[in-house]
Coordinates of C-alpha atoms in Angstrom, one line a residue:
M2 CA 7.4 33.3 -44.5
A3 CA 7.4 32.9 -40.7
W4 CA 7.5 34.9 -38.9
E5 CA 10.9 36.6 -36.6
E6 CA 12.6 38.2 -34.5
V7 CA 12.7 42.4 -35.2
K8 CA 13.7 45.4 -32.4
F9 CA 11.1 48.8 -33.7
G10 CA 14.1 49.7 -34.4
E11 CA 13.8 48.2 -37.7
L12 CA 10.5 48.7 -38.7
L13 CA 9.7 51.9 -37.6
T14 CA 11.4 56.3 -36.9
L15 CA 9.6 58.3 -34.2
K16 CA 9.2 61.8 -34.1
Q17 CA 10.0 64.3 -30.6
G18 CA 6.5 66.2 -29.2
F19 CA 6.5 70.4 -28.2
A20 CA 7.8 71.4 -25.5
L21 CA 5.7 74.3 -24.6
N22 CA 8.4 76.6 -22.3
S23 CA 9.9 80.4 -22.2
K24 CA 10.6 79.9 -25.0
S25 CA 7.7 78.5 -27.2
K26 CA 4.9 80.1 -25.5
H27 CA 4.7 82.0 -27.8
Y28 CA 3.1 79.5 -29.7
L29 CA 0.0 79.4 -27.2
S30 CA -2.9 80.9 -29.1
D31 CA -7.0 81.1 -28.3
E32 CA -9.2 77.9 -29.5
E33 CA -11.2 79.9 -32.2
N34 CA -7.6 80.0 -34.0
G35 CA -5.8 78.2 -33.1
I36 CA -5.1 73.8 -32.9
P37 CA -5.2 71.6 -29.3
L38 CA -1.4 70.7 -27.8
L39 CA -2.6 67.3 -27.8
K40 CA -1.2 66.3 -23.5
I41 CA -1.4 63.2 -22.4
S42 CA -4.2 64.1 -20.2
D43 CA -5.8 65.8 -23.4
L44 CA -5.9 62.1 -25.6
F45 CA -7.0 59.5 -22.9
N46 CA -9.9 62.2 -21.2
N47 CA -11.0 62.9 -25.7
T48 CA -10.7 66.5 -23.9
E49 CA -8.8 69.5 -25.6
T50 CA -7.8 72.2 -23.0
L51 CA -4.0 74.1 -25.0
F52 CA -4.6 75.4 -27.6
V53 CA -2.0 76.9 -29.9
K54 CA -1.4 78.9 -33.3
K55 CA -1.5 77.3 -36.4
E56 CA 2.0 78.0 -37.9
I57 CA 4.3 75.7 -35.7
P58 CA 6.7 73.4 -37.2
K59 CA 4.8 70.8 -39.1
Q60 CA 7.3 68.4 -37.5
F61 CA 5.0 68.1 -34.8
L62 CA 1.2 67.7 -36.0
V63 CA -1.2 64.7 -36.3
F64 CA -3.1 63.3 -37.9
E65 CA -5.8 60.9 -37.8
D66 CA -3.9 58.1 -39.3
E67 CA -1.2 58.5 -36.9
I68 CA 0.0 57.0 -34.5
I69 CA 0.9 58.8 -31.1
Y70 CA 3.1 57.2 -28.3
S71 CA 3.1 58.0 -24.8
R72 CA 6.1 58.5 -23.1
T73 CA 6.3 60.3 -20.2
G74 CA 4.5 60.2 -15.9
Q75 CA 1.5 57.2 -18.3
V76 CA 4.4 54.9 -20.2
G77 CA 3.6 53.2 -23.2
Y78 CA -0.1 53.6 -24.6
A79 CA -0.5 54.2 -27.8
F80 CA -3.2 56.3 -30.1
M81 CA -4.1 56.8 -33.5
G82 CA -8.0 59.2 -33.8
K83 CA -6.0 62.1 -33.2
K84 CA -6.2 65.9 -34.8
G85 CA -3.8 68.3 -32.9
V86 CA 0.1 68.7 -32.3
I87 CA 1.7 65.8 -29.8
Y88 CA 3.2 67.3 -26.5
N89 CA 6.4 66.5 -25.4
N90 CA 5.4 63.8 -23.1
C91 CA 4.2 61.9 -26.2
F92 CA 6.7 60.8 -29.3
K93 CA 5.0 59.7 -32.9
V94 CA 5.4 56.5 -34.5
I95 CA 6.2 56.0 -38.4
P96 CA 6.7 53.2 -39.9
N97 CA 7.8 50.2 -42.4
E98 CA 5.3 50.4 -44.4
E99 CA 7.1 47.9 -46.5
K100 CA 8.1 46.1 -43.1
I101 CA 4.7 46.6 -41.1
N102 CA 1.3 47.7 -41.0
K103 CA 0.4 50.9 -39.7
K104 CA -2.6 49.0 -37.9
F105 CA -1.3 45.4 -37.2
L106 CA 2.0 48.1 -35.1
Y107 CA -0.5 49.5 -33.6
K108 CA -2.5 46.5 -32.3
I109 CA 1.0 45.2 -31.1
L110 CA 0.9 48.6 -29.4
N111 CA -1.7 48.9 -26.7
T112 CA -1.4 44.9 -26.2
E113 CA 0.0 44.6 -22.4
I114 CA 3.2 42.6 -22.3
I115 CA 4.7 45.2 -24.8
R116 CA 3.6 47.8 -22.5
N117 CA 4.3 47.0 -19.5
Y118 CA 8.1 45.9 -21.3
A119 CA 8.3 49.3 -22.3
Q120 CA 7.6 50.8 -18.5
T121 CA 10.2 49.0 -17.6
L122 CA 12.7 50.6 -20.1
A123 CA 11.5 53.7 -18.8
T124 CA 13.8 56.0 -16.2
G125 CA 12.8 58.6 -13.6
T126 CA 12.6 58.8 -10.7
A127 CA 9.6 62.1 -9.5
Q128 CA 7.9 60.7 -13.3
L129 CA 9.3 57.7 -15.3
D130 CA 10.6 58.8 -19.5
L131 CA 11.1 56.5 -22.0
N132 CA 13.7 57.8 -24.3
H133 CA 13.9 56.7 -27.8
D134 CA 16.5 54.2 -27.9
A135 CA 14.6 52.0 -25.1
F136 CA 11.4 52.0 -27.3
K137 CA 14.0 51.1 -30.5
S138 CA 15.1 49.0 -29.2
I139 CA 11.7 46.6 -27.7
K140 CA 11.2 43.1 -29.9
I141 CA 8.0 41.6 -31.1
N142 CA 7.9 38.7 -33.3
L143 CA 6.6 39.5 -36.8
P144 CA 4.7 38.0 -39.7
P145 CA 5.0 38.1 -42.6
L146 CA 2.4 41.4 -44.1
E147 CA 0.0 38.8 -45.4
T148 CA -0.8 37.6 -42.0
Q149 CA 0.1 41.2 -40.3
Q150 CA -2.6 42.3 -42.4
K151 CA -5.4 39.3 -41.7
I152 CA -5.0 39.8 -38.5
V153 CA -6.2 43.4 -38.5
N154 CA -8.8 42.5 -40.3
L155 CA -9.8 39.8 -37.9
I156 CA -9.1 42.4 -35.0
S157 CA -11.7 45.3 -37.2
N158 CA -14.6 43.2 -38.3
Y159 CA -15.1 42.8 -33.8
D160 CA -14.5 46.9 -34.1
D161 CA -17.4 47.3 -37.0
L162 CA -19.7 45.6 -34.6
I163 CA -18.8 47.7 -32.0
E164 CA -19.0 50.2 -34.4
N165 CA -22.5 49.3 -35.6
N166 CA -23.9 49.0 -32.4
S167 CA -22.6 53.2 -31.1
K168 CA -23.7 54.8 -34.2
R169 CA -27.7 52.7 -32.9
I170 CA -26.5 54.1 -29.0
K171 CA -26.2 57.3 -30.3
L172 CA -29.8 57.4 -32.6
L173 CA -31.4 56.3 -29.4
E174 CA -29.6 59.1 -27.3
N175 CA -30.6 61.9 -29.8
M176 CA -34.4 60.1 -30.5
A177 CA -34.6 60.6 -26.1
E178 CA -32.9 63.8 -27.0
E179 CA -35.0 65.4 -29.5
L180 CA -38.5 64.3 -27.5
Y181 CA -36.9 66.4 -24.2
K182 CA -36.3 69.6 -26.1
E183 CA -39.7 69.1 -27.6
W184 CA -41.4 69.2 -24.0
F185 CA -39.0 70.9 -22.3
V186 CA -37.5 73.7 -24.8
R187 CA -40.5 74.0 -27.8
L188 CA -43.0 73.8 -24.5
R189 CA -45.1 70.9 -26.8
F190 CA -45.5 69.0 -24.2
P191 CA -49.0 66.8 -23.7
N192 CA -52.3 69.1 -23.4
Y193 CA -49.4 72.3 -23.6
K194 CA -52.2 73.6 -25.6
N195 CA -54.3 74.1 -22.2
T196 CA -52.1 74.9 -20.2
K197 CA -51.4 78.8 -19.1
I198 CA -48.3 80.4 -19.1
E199 CA -47.2 81.8 -16.3
N200 CA -43.2 84.5 -15.8
G201 CA -43.0 82.3 -18.8
I202 CA -43.2 78.3 -18.1
P203 CA -46.0 76.1 -17.6
Q204 CA -49.1 76.9 -14.7
G205 CA -47.8 74.0 -12.1
W206 CA -43.9 74.4 -13.7
E207 CA -40.6 75.8 -10.7
R208 CA -37.4 77.1 -11.8
V209 CA -35.4 74.9 -9.4
T210 CA -31.1 75.3 -9.0
V211 CA -30.0 71.9 -9.7
D212 CA -28.8 72.1 -6.2
S213 CA -31.5 72.2 -4.9
L214 CA -32.4 68.3 -6.2
L215 CA -29.4 66.7 -5.0
K216 CA -29.5 63.9 -3.0
Q217 CA -27.5 63.4 0.1
L218 CA -25.1 60.2 -0.5
K219 CA -22.7 58.7 1.2
G220 CA -19.7 58.7 -0.6
T221 CA -17.2 55.5 -1.0
A222 CA -14.0 54.0 -1.6
K223 CA -12.3 55.4 -5.1
I224 CA -10.4 53.0 -8.3
K225 CA -7.1 55.3 -9.1
T226 CA -6.3 55.0 -13.0
S227 CA -3.2 52.9 -11.5
E228 CA -5.5 50.4 -9.6
M229 CA -7.9 50.3 -12.3
L230 CA -8.2 46.6 -14.0
T231 CA -8.4 45.2 -17.6
K232 CA -11.9 43.4 -16.5
G233 CA -12.5 42.3 -13.9
R234 CA -16.2 42.1 -11.6
F235 CA -17.8 45.9 -11.9
P236 CA -16.8 48.4 -14.4
V237 CA -14.9 51.8 -13.6
I238 CA -16.7 54.5 -14.9
D239 CA -14.6 57.9 -14.7
Q240 CA -14.7 61.3 -16.0
S241 CA -13.3 60.2 -19.2
K242 CA -15.2 59.8 -22.4
D243 CA -14.4 56.9 -22.2
F244 CA -18.0 54.7 -20.8
I245 CA -15.9 52.3 -18.9
A246 CA -12.5 52.9 -17.6
G247 CA -11.4 49.7 -16.9
Y248 CA -12.9 47.3 -13.9
T249 CA -12.0 45.9 -10.4
N250 CA -13.4 43.5 -7.5
E251 CA -13.3 45.7 -4.8
K252 CA -16.9 44.6 -4.2
D253 CA -17.6 46.7 -0.9
I254 CA -17.6 50.8 -3.3
N255 CA -19.5 49.5 -5.7
Y256 CA -23.1 50.9 -6.2
F257 CA -26.1 50.6 -7.7
G258 CA -29.2 51.9 -5.2
G259 CA -31.6 50.4 -8.2
I260 CA -31.9 53.6 -9.8
P261 CA -29.5 55.2 -12.7
F262 CA -26.5 57.2 -11.6
I263 CA -26.3 60.2 -13.3
V264 CA -22.3 60.6 -13.8
F265 CA -20.4 64.6 -13.4
G266 CA -17.2 65.0 -14.2
D267 CA -15.6 67.7 -12.4
H268 CA -12.9 68.8 -15.1
T269 CA -14.9 67.6 -18.1
R270 CA -17.8 68.0 -18.5
V271 CA -18.9 64.6 -19.0
L272 CA -21.8 63.3 -18.0
K273 CA -23.4 59.5 -18.1
L274 CA -26.5 57.5 -16.8
I275 CA -25.2 53.9 -15.4
N276 CA -27.5 51.7 -15.4
F277 CA -25.8 48.9 -13.6
S278 CA -23.9 48.8 -10.5
F279 CA -19.8 50.2 -11.0
A280 CA -16.7 51.6 -8.5
K281 CA -16.3 55.3 -9.1
G282 CA -13.5 56.8 -10.5
A283 CA -10.3 59.2 -8.7
D284 CA -10.9 62.8 -8.5
G285 CA -13.3 64.6 -10.7
V286 CA -16.1 62.3 -10.4
Q287 CA -19.7 63.5 -8.7
L288 CA -22.2 60.9 -8.6
L289 CA -26.1 62.7 -8.6
V290 CA -28.9 61.5 -7.8
S291 CA -32.8 63.6 -7.3
N292 CA -34.3 64.3 -4.2
N293 CA -37.7 64.7 -6.5
E294 CA -40.1 63.1 -7.9
R295 CA -41.0 65.5 -10.1
M296 CA -37.2 65.1 -11.3
P297 CA -37.1 61.1 -12.4
Q298 CA -33.3 60.2 -13.5
L299 CA -33.7 60.4 -17.1
L300 CA -35.4 63.5 -16.8
F301 CA -32.6 64.7 -15.0
Y302 CA -29.8 63.7 -16.9
H303 CA -31.4 65.2 -20.3
N304 CA -31.7 68.5 -17.9
L305 CA -28.3 68.4 -17.0
L306 CA -27.1 67.8 -20.6
N307 CA -29.0 70.9 -21.9
V308 CA -26.8 73.4 -19.6
D309 CA -24.1 75.1 -20.0
L310 CA -20.6 75.6 -18.8
S311 CA -18.1 76.1 -21.4
N312 CA -17.9 79.4 -20.6
F313 CA -15.9 78.6 -17.0
Y314 CA -12.9 76.9 -19.7
Y315 CA -10.8 74.7 -17.1
S316 CA -11.9 74.3 -13.8
R317 CA -13.8 72.5 -10.5
H318 CA -17.4 72.3 -12.4
F319 CA -19.8 71.2 -10.7
K320 CA -19.9 74.2 -8.2
F321 CA -20.7 76.2 -11.0
L322 CA -23.4 73.4 -12.2
K323 CA -25.1 73.8 -8.3
K324 CA -26.1 77.2 -9.3
E325 CA -27.5 76.4 -12.3
K326 CA -31.3 76.7 -12.6
V327 CA -34.3 73.9 -14.4
L328 CA -37.7 73.6 -15.7
L329 CA -39.0 70.8 -12.5
P330 CA -42.2 70.2 -14.5
T331 CA -45.3 67.9 -12.5
K332 CA -45.4 65.5 -12.0
K333 CA -47.6 63.9 -14.9
I334 CA -45.3 64.8 -17.2
A335 CA -41.7 63.7 -15.4
S336 CA -43.4 61.0 -15.1
E337 CA -45.0 61.3 -18.9
F338 CA -41.7 61.9 -19.7
N339 CA -39.9 59.0 -18.4
S340 CA -42.3 56.5 -19.3
F341 CA -41.3 57.0 -23.3
T342 CA -37.7 57.8 -22.4
E343 CA -37.3 54.0 -20.2
N344 CA -37.2 51.6 -23.2
L345 CA -35.1 54.0 -24.8
Y346 CA -32.7 53.3 -22.7
K347 CA -33.7 50.3 -22.1
E348 CA -32.1 49.5 -25.7
I349 CA -29.6 51.5 -25.1
D350 CA -27.7 49.2 -21.9
L351 CA -28.5 46.7 -24.0
L352 CA -26.9 47.8 -27.3
R353 CA -23.4 48.5 -24.8
G354 CA -23.9 45.1 -23.2
K355 CA -23.7 44.0 -26.1
N356 CA -19.9 46.0 -27.2
Q357 CA -18.2 45.1 -23.7
N358 CA -18.9 41.6 -25.1
L359 CA -17.1 42.3 -28.1
K360 CA -14.4 43.5 -26.8
Q361 CA -13.7 41.3 -24.0
T362 CA -14.0 38.7 -27.1
R363 CA -11.9 41.1 -29.0
D364 CA -9.1 42.0 -26.4
L365 CA -8.9 38.0 -25.8
L366 CA -8.9 36.8 -28.9
L367 CA -5.8 39.6 -30.2
P368 CA -2.8 38.9 -27.6
R369 CA -3.2 34.9 -29.1
L370 CA -3.4 35.9 -32.5
L371 CA 0.3 38.3 -32.3
S372 CA 1.9 36.2 -30.6
G373 CA 1.3 33.1 -33.2
K374 CA -0.6 30.7 -31.0
L375 CA -3.4 30.3 -33.2
D376 CA -2.7 30.3 -36.7
I377 CA -4.9 31.6 -38.9
E378 CA -2.0 32.0 -41.5
K379 CA -4.1 29.4 -44.5
L380 CA -8.0 30.9 -43.7
D381 CA -9.5 34.0 -46.1
I382 CA -10.2 36.5 -43.7
K383 CA -11.8 39.8 -45.2

């Protein structure tokens, strides 16, 4: 069967998200008793900031295997793997799976060509808004279901490799964190049996504020989300949970001083350890570097991971982080911890590099597959 040109309206239906206003605010709930309300900012940052009661009408619910599409403000982004309540600035995309494979549709929705076209169809002066009819008018070249499945399988092979590397990264991170807790929480560090405890901490150690450990850094320009590229010379690091948010070619605004940088999300509380040249994302990104040789960057990073700021809810958190106290060990113990964990983080950096290469190859391949420029119909892809 040949590929055919069809409109989205022939392939899917849409369900609008939940509008939070004076008439519906009674659905708001606390985190313990509610389910997350998935705003666009939460979808991008992998955060949960508002919650609604479980009694909310079922038409607004979304599950991990369903597609969410952003229609207001940041128009044209598709998400899967989320569970909660769709907010009014998005809608749920429900494919007719007798005509189009759900994962194939998801891949199409996240291509630049469809996103850019959707944004041209959106209207509004204060902020763009894409209505249902405009979305349904978008045309695509649709291959037979068998070809759709082959494309999904091929791309999924890349996704599986990326996922396996991500699991290995998580395992290595857990090993480093377990060593930190053994030495600095349970206080079973080398030679601990022969070390006196004074005022609840080992002799020669101190409790100091995070602020007292921070080196003053010169500020540079930031890359806005709207300025990020899908590929470029330097990764852009922001406060979202995605390790790399995008790319830039602006060589004069990248950081790298030969040591890892700690990136802290002022809103999200996300911490990242960055050991390569990068550019700083926009609002809410704080760069942290230790000014004390008794607090090398790897130890500083794990100290900060163990600071609990969850009670401050949605706020600027950096001012609270600076007031927190952490353990400052002797130079010998700090150096030993750094030596043990350095090799773990070298392996983590290597795996992250492999993942970036896999993602770039996948993302270059995908548009050619979806346009039919790369013929795979005769290939046996599983």
